[in-house]
PDB file of C-alpha atoms in Angstrom:
ATOM      1  CA  LEU A 246       0.000   0.000   0.000  1.00 91.00           C
ATOM      2  CA  SER A 247       2.735   2.475   0.882  1.00 92.00           C
ATOM      3  CA  ILE A 248       6.404   3.081   1.693  1.00 92.00           C
ATOM      4  CA  THR A 249       7.225   5.632   4.382  1.00 93.00           C
ATOM      5  CA  ASN A 250      10.700   7.133   4.759  1.00 92.00           C
ATOM      6  CA  GLY A 251      12.560   6.293   7.932  1.00 91.00           C
ATOM      7  CA  SER A 252      14.572   8.610  10.120  1.00 90.00           C
ATOM      8  CA  PHE A 253      17.931   7.024   9.216  1.00 90.00           C
ATOM      9  CA  PRO A 254      20.127   8.190   7.593  1.00 90.00           C
ATOM     10  CA  SER A 255      19.072  11.759   8.342  1.00 88.00           C
ATOM     11  CA  GLY A 256      18.971  14.056   5.308  1.00 89.00           C
ATOM     12  CA  ALA A 257      19.135  11.259   2.734  1.00 90.00           C
ATOM     13  CA  GLY A 258      17.871  11.535  -0.798  1.00 91.00           C
ATOM     14  CA  ILE A 259      15.089   9.007  -1.322  1.00 92.00           C
ATOM     15  CA  VAL A 260      13.955   6.994  -4.332  1.00 93.00           C
ATOM     16  CA  LYS A 261      11.185   4.461  -3.785  1.00 93.00           C
ATOM     17  CA  ASN A 262       8.735   2.347  -5.755  1.00 93.00           C
ATOM     18  CA  TYR A 263       6.726  -0.846  -5.486  1.00 91.00           C
ATOM     19  CA  ASN A 264       5.079  -3.205  -7.980  1.00 91.00           C
ATOM     20  CA  ASN A 265       2.156  -5.340  -6.809  1.00 90.00           C
ATOM     21  CA  THR A 266       2.222  -7.406  -9.982  1.00 91.00           C
ATOM     22  CA  THR A 267       5.720  -8.730  -9.371  1.00 89.00           C
ATOM     23  CA  GLY A 268       5.510  -8.349  -5.615  1.00 88.00           C
ATOM     24  CA  SER A 269       8.703  -6.289  -5.482  1.00 91.00           C
ATOM     25  CA  ILE A 270       9.691  -3.176  -3.542  1.00 92.00           C
ATOM     26  CA  TYR A 271      12.514  -0.764  -4.410  1.00 93.00           C
ATOM     27  CA  TYR A 272      13.947   1.681  -1.903  1.00 93.00           C
ATOM     28  CA  PHE A 273      17.072   3.828  -2.122  1.00 92.00           C
ATOM     29  CA  ALA A 274      18.360   6.179   0.581  1.00 91.00           C
ATOM     30  CA  GLY A 275      21.600   8.011  -0.179  1.00 90.00           C
ATOM     31  CA  LEU A 276      23.645  10.772   1.459  1.00 88.00           C
ATOM     32  CA  PHE A 277      25.280  13.114  -1.031  1.00 85.00           C
ATOM     33  CA  THR A 278      27.117  15.080   1.656  1.00 84.00           C
ATOM     34  CA  GLY A 279      28.169  14.269   5.177  1.00 84.00           C
ATOM     35  CA  SER A 280      27.959  10.911   6.862  1.00 84.00           C
ATOM     36  CA  ALA A 281      25.699   8.846   9.156  1.00 85.00           C
ATOM     37  CA  THR A 282      26.623   6.737  12.138  1.00 85.00           C
ATOM     38  CA  GLY A 283      24.280   4.781  14.370  1.00 86.00           C
ATOM     39  CA  SER A 284      21.060   2.916  13.803  1.00 87.00           C
ATOM     40  CA  GLY A 285      17.452   3.591  12.935  1.00 90.00           C
ATOM     41  CA  ILE A 286      14.567   2.757  10.648  1.00 92.00           C
ATOM     42  CA  LEU A 287      15.352   2.944   6.919  1.00 89.00           C
ATOM     43  CA  CYS A 288      11.734   2.744   5.819  1.00 91.00           C
ATOM     44  CA  SER A 289       8.338   1.404   6.820  1.00 93.00           C
ATOM     45  CA  ILE A 290       6.297  -0.662   4.372  1.00 91.00           C
ATOM     46  CA  ARG A 291       2.570  -1.159   4.820  1.00 91.00           C
ATOM     47  CA  PHE A 292       0.830  -4.230   3.395  1.00 88.00           C
ATOM     48  CA  LYS A 293      -2.824  -5.088   2.959  1.00 86.00           C
ATOM     49  CA  GLY A 294      -3.830  -8.682   3.635  1.00 84.00           C
ATOM     50  CA  LYS A 295      -5.913 -10.090   0.776  1.00 84.00           C
ATOM     51  CA  GLU A 296      -6.349 -13.767   1.641  1.00 84.00           C
ATOM     52  CA  GLY A 297      -5.476 -16.094   4.476  1.00 84.00           C
ATOM     53  CA  GLY A 298      -2.022 -17.639   4.458  1.00 83.00           C
ATOM     54  CA  SER A 299       1.650 -16.900   5.062  1.00 83.00           C
ATOM     55  CA  SER A 300       4.563 -15.714   2.964  1.00 84.00           C
ATOM     56  CA  THR A 301       8.175 -14.640   3.245  1.00 86.00           C
ATOM     57  CA  LEU A 302       9.647 -11.179   2.842  1.00 88.00           C
ATOM     58  CA  THR A 303      13.089 -11.637   1.245  1.00 90.00           C
ATOM     59  CA  PHE A 304      15.978  -9.359   0.321  1.00 88.00           C
ATOM     60  CA  LYS A 305      17.275  -9.745  -3.227  1.00 86.00           C
ATOM     61  CA  ASN A 306      20.970 -10.017  -4.060  1.00 79.00           C
ATOM     62  CA  SER A 307      20.809  -6.426  -5.224  1.00 82.00           C
ATOM     63  CA  THR A 308      20.319  -5.270  -1.639  1.00 87.00           C
ATOM     64  CA  THR A 309      23.510  -3.374  -0.800  1.00 88.00           C
ATOM     65  CA  LEU A 310      25.016  -0.931   1.652  1.00 88.00           C
ATOM     66  CA  ALA A 311      27.947   1.128   0.312  1.00 87.00           C
ATOM     67  CA  ASP A 312      30.114   4.131   1.080  1.00 84.00           C
ATOM     68  CA  TYR A 313      30.484   7.248  -1.083  1.00 79.00           C
ATOM     69  CA  GLU A 314      33.042   5.490  -3.281  1.00 83.00           C
ATOM     70  CA  SER A 315      30.633   2.594  -3.836  1.00 84.00           C
ATOM     71  CA  ASN A 316      32.729   0.297  -1.644  1.00 90.00           C
ATOM     72  CA  SER A 317      30.499  -2.359  -0.133  1.00 90.00           C
ATOM     73  CA  ILE A 318      29.879  -2.095   3.637  1.00 88.00           C
ATOM     74  CA  PRO A 319      29.240  -5.479   5.276  1.00 89.00           C
ATOM     75  CA  PHE A 320      25.859  -5.878   6.954  1.00 87.00           C
ATOM     76  CA  ASN A 321      23.505  -8.588   8.126  1.00 86.00           C
ATOM     77  CA  LYS A 322      19.979  -9.034   6.875  1.00 85.00           C
ATOM     78  CA  GLU A 323      17.206 -11.063   8.431  1.00 87.00           C
ATOM     79  CA  GLU A 324      14.366 -12.100   6.185  1.00 87.00           C
ATOM     80  CA  GLY A 325      10.830 -12.115   7.509  1.00 87.00           C
ATOM     81  CA  LEU A 326       7.776 -14.320   7.583  1.00 84.00           C
ATOM     82  CA  TYR A 327       4.361 -12.692   7.707  1.00 84.00           C
ATOM     83  CA  TYR A 328       0.888 -14.120   8.179  1.00 85.00           C
ATOM     84  CA  VAL A 329      -2.506 -13.042   6.893  1.00 89.00           C
ATOM     85  CA  ALA A 330      -5.134 -14.215   9.348  1.00 90.00           C
ATOM     86  CA  THR A 331      -8.833 -14.663   8.593  1.00 90.00           C
ATOM     87  CA  SER A 332     -10.176 -15.219  12.117  1.00 94.00           C
ATOM     88  CA  LEU A 333      -9.231 -15.438  15.780  1.00 96.00           C
ATOM     89  CA  SER A 334      -9.712 -18.519  17.925  1.00 96.00           C
ATOM     90  CA  LEU A 335      -9.730 -18.786  21.745  1.00 97.00           C
ATOM     91  CA  LEU A 336      -8.727 -21.793  23.813  1.00 97.00           C
ATOM     92  CA  PRO A 337      -9.973 -23.445  25.920  1.00 97.00           C
ATOM     93  CA  GLU A 338     -13.496 -23.349  24.533  1.00 97.00           C
ATOM     94  CA  ASN A 339     -16.706 -23.443  26.584  1.00 97.00           C
ATOM     95  CA  GLN A 340     -14.913 -23.879  29.903  1.00 96.00           C
ATOM     96  CA  THR A 341     -16.681 -24.523  33.230  1.00 97.00           C
ATOM     97  CA  ILE A 342     -15.027 -22.719  36.172  1.00 97.00           C
ATOM     98  CA  LEU A 343     -15.786 -22.643  39.889  1.00 97.00           C
ATOM     99  CA  ALA A 344     -16.283 -19.168  41.329  1.00 98.00           C
ATOM    100  CA  GLY A 345     -12.988 -18.118  42.907  1.00 97.00           C
ATOM    101  CA  ASN A 346     -10.896 -20.101  40.424  1.00 97.00           C
ATOM    102  CA  SER A 347      -8.866 -18.746  37.495  1.00 97.00           C
ATOM    103  CA  GLN A 348      -8.444 -19.807  33.870  1.00 98.00           C
ATOM    104  CA  SER A 349      -5.747 -18.701  31.417  1.00 98.00           C
ATOM    105  CA  TYR A 350      -6.750 -18.269  27.768  1.00 98.00           C
ATOM    106  CA  SER A 351      -4.732 -18.408  24.550  1.00 98.00           C
ATOM    107  CA  ALA A 352      -5.519 -16.569  21.317  1.00 98.00           C
ATOM    108  CA  PHE A 353      -4.618 -17.943  17.867  1.00 96.00           C
ATOM    109  CA  ALA A 354      -4.746 -16.066  14.587  1.00 94.00           C
ATOM    110  CA  ILE A 355      -6.085 -18.561  12.038  1.00 92.00           C
ATOM    111  CA  CYS A 356      -4.340 -18.505   8.654  1.00 87.00           C
ATOM    112  CA  GLU A 357      -4.933 -20.638   5.588  1.00 79.00           C
ATOM    113  CA  ALA A 358      -2.309 -23.235   6.452  1.00 74.00           C
ATOM    114  CA  GLY A 359      -2.349 -23.109  10.243  1.00 81.00           C
ATOM    115  CA  SER A 360      -2.455 -20.775  13.220  1.00 88.00           C
ATOM    116  CA  VAL A 361      -0.191 -18.350  15.052  1.00 90.00           C
ATOM    117  CA  ASN A 362      -0.201 -17.875  18.811  1.00 95.00           C
ATOM    118  CA  VAL A 363      -0.879 -14.156  19.402  1.00 95.00           C
ATOM    119  CA  THR A 364      -1.789 -14.404  23.093  1.00 97.00           C
ATOM    120  CA  GLY A 365       0.801 -11.849  24.153  1.00 96.00           C
ATOM    121  CA  SER A 366      -0.507  -9.254  21.677  1.00 96.00           C
ATOM    122  CA  ALA A 367      -4.256  -9.843  22.082  1.00 97.00           C
ATOM    123  CA  THR A 368      -6.565  -7.879  24.385  1.00 98.00           C
ATOM    124  CA  PHE A 369      -8.912 -10.025  26.494  1.00 98.00           C
ATOM    125  CA  SER A 370     -12.272  -9.025  27.988  1.00 98.00           C
ATOM    126  CA  THR A 371     -15.436 -10.561  29.444  1.00 98.00           C
ATOM    127  CA  SER A 372     -19.140  -9.769  29.282  1.00 97.00           C
ATOM    128  CA  GLY A 373     -19.260 -10.219  33.068  1.00 97.00           C
ATOM    129  CA  GLY A 374     -18.874 -12.763  35.824  1.00 97.00           C
ATOM    130  CA  GLY A 375     -15.296 -11.876  36.727  1.00 97.00           C
ATOM    131  CA  SER A 376     -12.238  -9.962  35.607  1.00 97.00           C
ATOM    132  CA  PHE A 377      -9.113 -10.338  33.452  1.00 97.00           C
ATOM    133  CA  THR A 378      -5.466  -9.784  34.319  1.00 97.00           C
ATOM    134  CA  LEU A 379      -3.751  -9.969  30.921  1.00 97.00           C
ATOM    135  CA  ASN A 380      -5.005 -13.335  29.590  1.00 98.00           C
ATOM    136  CA  THR A 381      -6.047 -14.854  32.943  1.00 98.00           C
ATOM    137  CA  PHE A 382      -9.736 -14.762  33.898  1.00 98.00           C
ATOM    138  CA  GLU A 383     -10.797 -14.903  37.560  1.00 98.00           C
ATOM    139  CA  ALA A 384     -14.352 -16.200  37.986  1.00 98.00           C
ATOM    140  CA  HIS A 385     -16.646 -14.473  40.511  1.00 98.00           C
ATOM    141  CA  TYR A 386     -20.368 -14.832  39.796  1.00 98.00           C
ATOM    142  CA  ILE A 387     -22.381 -17.811  38.587  1.00 97.00           C
ATOM    143  CA  GLY A 388     -23.857 -17.745  35.096  1.00 97.00           C
ATOM    144  CA  THR A 389     -22.904 -17.982  31.425  1.00 98.00           C
ATOM    145  CA  TYR A 390     -20.645 -15.254  30.068  1.00 98.00           C
ATOM    146  CA  THR A 391     -18.737 -14.452  26.868  1.00 98.00           C
ATOM    147  CA  ILE A 392     -14.940 -14.334  26.818  1.00 98.00           C
ATOM    148  CA  SER A 393     -13.538 -12.159  24.000  1.00 98.00           C
ATOM    149  CA  ALA A 394     -10.115 -11.391  22.558  1.00 98.00           C
ATOM    150  CA  GLU A 395      -9.178  -8.750  19.975  1.00 97.00           C
ATOM    151  CA  PHE A 396      -6.085  -8.737  17.768  1.00 95.00           C
ATOM    152  CA  LEU A 397      -5.543  -6.349  14.848  1.00 90.00           C
ATOM    153  CA  GLY A 398      -9.289  -5.986  14.315  1.00 91.00           C
ATOM    154  CA  LEU A 399      -9.992  -9.724  14.551  1.00 94.00           C
ATOM    155  CA  ILE A 400     -12.310 -10.760  17.397  1.00 97.00           C
ATOM    156  CA  GLY A 401     -12.637 -14.263  18.831  1.00 97.00           C
ATOM    157  CA  THR A 402     -15.135 -15.426  21.448  1.00 98.00           C
ATOM    158  CA  THR A 403     -15.968 -18.416  23.592  1.00 98.00           C
ATOM    159  CA  ASN A 404     -18.311 -19.098  26.497  1.00 98.00           C
ATOM    160  CA  VAL A 405     -17.467 -19.613  30.139  1.00 98.00           C
ATOM    161  CA  TYR A 406     -19.821 -21.278  32.607  1.00 98.00           C
ATOM    162  CA  ILE A 407     -19.275 -20.242  36.221  1.00 98.00           C
ATOM    163  CA  THR A 408     -20.605 -22.514  38.959  1.00 97.00           C
ATOM    164  CA  PRO A 409     -20.621 -21.889  42.734  1.00 97.00           C
ATOM    165  CA  GLY A 410     -17.273 -22.092  44.480  1.00 97.00           C
ATOM    166  CA  THR A 411     -16.299 -23.543  47.849  1.00 97.00           C
ATOM    167  CA  PRO A 412     -18.982 -22.881  50.517  1.00 97.00           C
ATOM    168  CA  THR A 413     -17.770 -20.257  52.983  1.00 97.00           C
ATOM    169  CA  ALA A 414     -20.876 -19.060  54.873  1.00 98.00           C
ATOM    170  CA  LEU A 415     -24.013 -20.504  56.477  1.00 98.00           C
ATOM    171  CA  LEU A 416     -26.547 -17.691  56.880  1.00 98.00           C
ATOM    172  CA  TYR A 417     -29.836 -17.382  58.784  1.00 96.00           C
ATOM    173  CA  GLU A 418     -32.764 -16.486  56.511  1.00 97.00           C
ATOM    174  CA  ILE A 419     -36.154 -16.730  58.315  1.00 96.00           C
ATOM    175  CA  GLY A 420     -37.975 -18.560  61.111  1.00 96.00           C
ATOM    176  CA  ASN A 421     -36.846 -16.753  64.269  1.00 95.00           C
ATOM    177  CA  ASN A 422     -39.114 -15.714  67.209  1.00 95.00           C
ATOM    178  CA  GLN A 423     -42.232 -17.735  66.345  1.00 96.00           C
ATOM    179  CA  THR A 424     -44.928 -18.521  68.893  1.00 96.00           C
ATOM    180  CA  ALA A 425     -47.339 -21.465  69.028  1.00 96.00           C
ATOM    181  CA  THR A 426     -49.204 -23.676  71.530  1.00 96.00           C
ATOM    182  CA  CYS A 427     -47.529 -26.747  73.019  1.00 96.00           C
ATOM    183  CA  THR A 428     -47.540 -29.813  70.706  1.00 97.00           C
ATOM    184  CA  GLU A 429     -48.251 -27.647  67.633  1.00 97.00           C
ATOM    185  CA  THR A 430     -45.964 -27.340  64.597  1.00 98.00           C
ATOM    186  CA  LEU A 431     -44.688 -23.823  63.971  1.00 97.00           C
ATOM    187  CA  ALA A 432     -46.296 -22.095  61.001  1.00 97.00           C
ATOM    188  CA  ASN A 433     -43.026 -21.270  59.294  1.00 97.00           C
ATOM    189  CA  PRO A 434     -39.857 -23.302  58.771  1.00 98.00           C
ATOM    190  CA  PHE A 435     -36.364 -22.349  59.878  1.00 98.00           C
ATOM    191  CA  ILE A 436     -34.504 -21.530  56.655  1.00 98.00           C
ATOM    192  CA  VAL A 437     -30.762 -21.122  56.237  1.00 98.00           C
ATOM    193  CA  LYS A 438     -28.613 -20.408  53.168  1.00 98.00           C
ATOM    194  CA  VAL A 439     -25.129 -21.559  52.141  1.00 98.00           C
ATOM    195  CA  GLU A 440     -22.976 -19.195  50.033  1.00 98.00           C
ATOM    196  CA  ASP A 441     -19.482 -19.057  48.596  1.00 98.00           C
ATOM    197  CA  ALA A 442     -17.053 -16.147  48.967  1.00 97.00           C
ATOM    198  CA  TYR A 443     -18.848 -14.188  46.198  1.00 97.00           C
ATOM    199  CA  HIS A 444     -22.343 -14.734  47.700  1.00 97.00           C
ATOM    200  CA  ASN A 445     -23.287 -17.324  45.101  1.00 98.00           C
ATOM    201  CA  PRO A 446     -25.784 -19.904  46.436  1.00 98.00           C
ATOM    202  CA  CYS A 447     -24.269 -23.357  46.947  1.00 98.00           C
ATOM    203  CA  SER A 448     -26.480 -26.375  46.265  1.00 97.00           C
ATOM    204  CA  ASN A 449     -26.181 -29.983  47.509  1.00 97.00           C
ATOM    205  CA  VAL A 450     -24.475 -28.951  50.748  1.00 98.00           C
ATOM    206  CA  ALA A 451     -25.435 -31.044  53.809  1.00 98.00           C
ATOM    207  CA  VAL A 452     -26.882 -29.035  56.706  1.00 98.00           C
ATOM    208  CA  GLN A 453     -27.760 -30.439  60.129  1.00 98.00           C
ATOM    209  CA  PHE A 454     -30.609 -29.041  62.274  1.00 98.00           C
ATOM    210  CA  ALA A 455     -30.786 -29.726  66.023  1.00 98.00           C
ATOM    211  CA  VAL A 456     -32.736 -28.543  69.055  1.00 98.00           C
ATOM    212  CA  ILE A 457     -30.039 -27.365  71.468  1.00 97.00           C
ATOM    213  CA  SER A 458     -32.290 -26.040  74.256  1.00 97.00           C
ATOM    214  CA  SER A 459     -35.908 -26.618  75.323  1.00 97.00           C
ATOM    215  CA  PRO A 460     -38.166 -26.052  78.370  1.00 96.00           C
ATOM    216  CA  THR A 461     -37.159 -28.266  81.271  1.00 96.00           C
ATOM    217  CA  GLY A 462     -39.401 -31.334  81.308  1.00 95.00           C
ATOM    218  CA  ALA A 463     -40.882 -30.838  77.855  1.00 95.00           C
ATOM    219  CA  GLU A 464     -41.065 -33.991  75.729  1.00 95.00           C
ATOM    220  CA  GLY A 465     -42.182 -34.989  72.249  1.00 96.00           C
ATOM    221  CA  TYR A 466     -40.701 -32.050  70.347  1.00 97.00           C
ATOM    222  CA  SER A 467     -39.138 -32.816  66.955  1.00 97.00           C
ATOM    223  CA  LEU A 468     -37.750 -31.362  63.747  1.00 98.00           C
ATOM    224  CA  SER A 469     -39.122 -32.304  60.327  1.00 98.00           C
ATOM    225  CA  ALA A 470     -35.528 -32.644  59.059  1.00 97.00           C
ATOM    226  CA  THR A 471     -32.364 -33.122  61.078  1.00 98.00           C
ATOM    227  CA  GLU A 472     -30.092 -33.400  58.024  1.00 98.00           C
ATOM    228  CA  THR A 473     -30.907 -32.146  54.541  1.00 98.00           C
ATOM    229  CA  LEU A 474     -29.244 -30.802  51.386  1.00 98.00           C
ATOM    230  CA  THR A 475     -29.429 -27.244  50.110  1.00 98.00           C
ATOM    231  CA  ASN A 476     -31.440 -26.665  46.927  1.00 98.00           C
ATOM    232  CA  ILE A 477     -30.503 -24.725  43.770  1.00 96.00           C
ATOM    233  CA  ASN A 478     -31.028 -21.476  45.682  1.00 97.00           C
ATOM    234  CA  GLY A 479     -28.566 -22.604  48.353  1.00 98.00           C
ATOM    235  CA  THR A 480     -31.304 -22.914  51.000  1.00 98.00           C
ATOM    236  CA  CYS A 481     -32.756 -25.682  53.138  1.00 98.00           C
ATOM    237  CA  SER A 482     -35.302 -25.787  55.933  1.00 98.00           C
ATOM    238  CA  SER A 483     -36.775 -27.669  58.859  1.00 98.00           C
ATOM    239  CA  TYR A 484     -40.070 -27.306  60.799  1.00 98.00           C
ATOM    240  CA  LEU A 485     -40.214 -27.530  64.585  1.00 98.00           C
ATOM    241  CA  THR A 486     -43.067 -29.320  66.374  1.00 98.00           C
ATOM    242  CA  LEU A 487     -43.245 -28.138  69.980  1.00 97.00           C
ATOM    243  CA  GLY A 488     -43.198 -30.517  72.907  1.00 96.00           C
ATOM    244  CA  ASP A 489     -45.856 -30.952  75.616  1.00 95.00           C
ATOM    245  CA  GLU A 490     -46.012 -28.987  78.854  1.00 90.00           C
ATOM    246  CA  PRO A 491     -44.397 -26.902  80.208  1.00 95.00           C
ATOM    247  CA  PRO A 492     -44.304 -23.991  77.755  1.00 94.00           C
ATOM    248  CA  GLY A 493     -41.060 -22.078  77.258  1.00 96.00           C
ATOM    249  CA  SER A 494     -38.339 -21.269  74.724  1.00 97.00           C
ATOM    250  CA  TYR A 495     -36.658 -23.518  72.176  1.00 97.00           C
ATOM    251  CA  THR A 496     -33.362 -22.848  70.421  1.00 97.00           C
ATOM    252  CA  ILE A 497     -32.584 -24.382  67.039  1.00 97.00           C
ATOM    253  CA  ARG A 498     -29.089 -24.677  65.573  1.00 97.00           C
ATOM    254  CA  ALA A 499     -28.150 -25.202  61.930  1.00 98.00           C
ATOM    255  CA  SER A 500     -24.608 -26.332  61.179  1.00 97.00           C
ATOM    256  CA  SER A 501     -22.605 -27.484  58.198  1.00 95.00           C
TER     257      SER A 501
END
């Protein structure tokens, strides 16, 4: 598409041309007075990718570096390999992660004959559920989210499924301070909830209910469940049936 003059050698006379039919580029930079010492960019060449694949950028034998008397100056040249990518792929795909855990992602530019790992040059982001540090995603909140990466205008996506992490809290929900007549079952259950560190509900966690204090002499009291599993909302419950005389206070404990 274009050839842009470099900053080295400063003050040079420039001749440049390119031919897209033959795929050749010509560039001449010459000092007619003075001299140049050091290093820098001779020129910048901009290409437009037309189809997926890879190709080499080679220097012809006519590439020379010479002094003002046309004496050859030794130099090294390193030929290049460039890729034209058609899409961007992310790995791993459709990953399931526990809240609190991390997952590193890799980005690959897909060319006609293969792929190139561009993880270090890609920018990663998420539609929600956590946060990225470079290419590492830390999962926080349950749900299905989209992981994206962008590289030179190419965008690749995959899904991540976040499930509850390790249970860290057992919380009281409802059921406190109820009143009923001896031998009756309380109108409302005692409900507790199990959460992870990000307040996600944790299911299938075993919870034990127990009566830890009752009126002296009272008998026949019972709980509808002494051990149960939390549901999809992270909750479980148990009803208390009061004992016979005498009346008084009962204390229920839930533990896990």
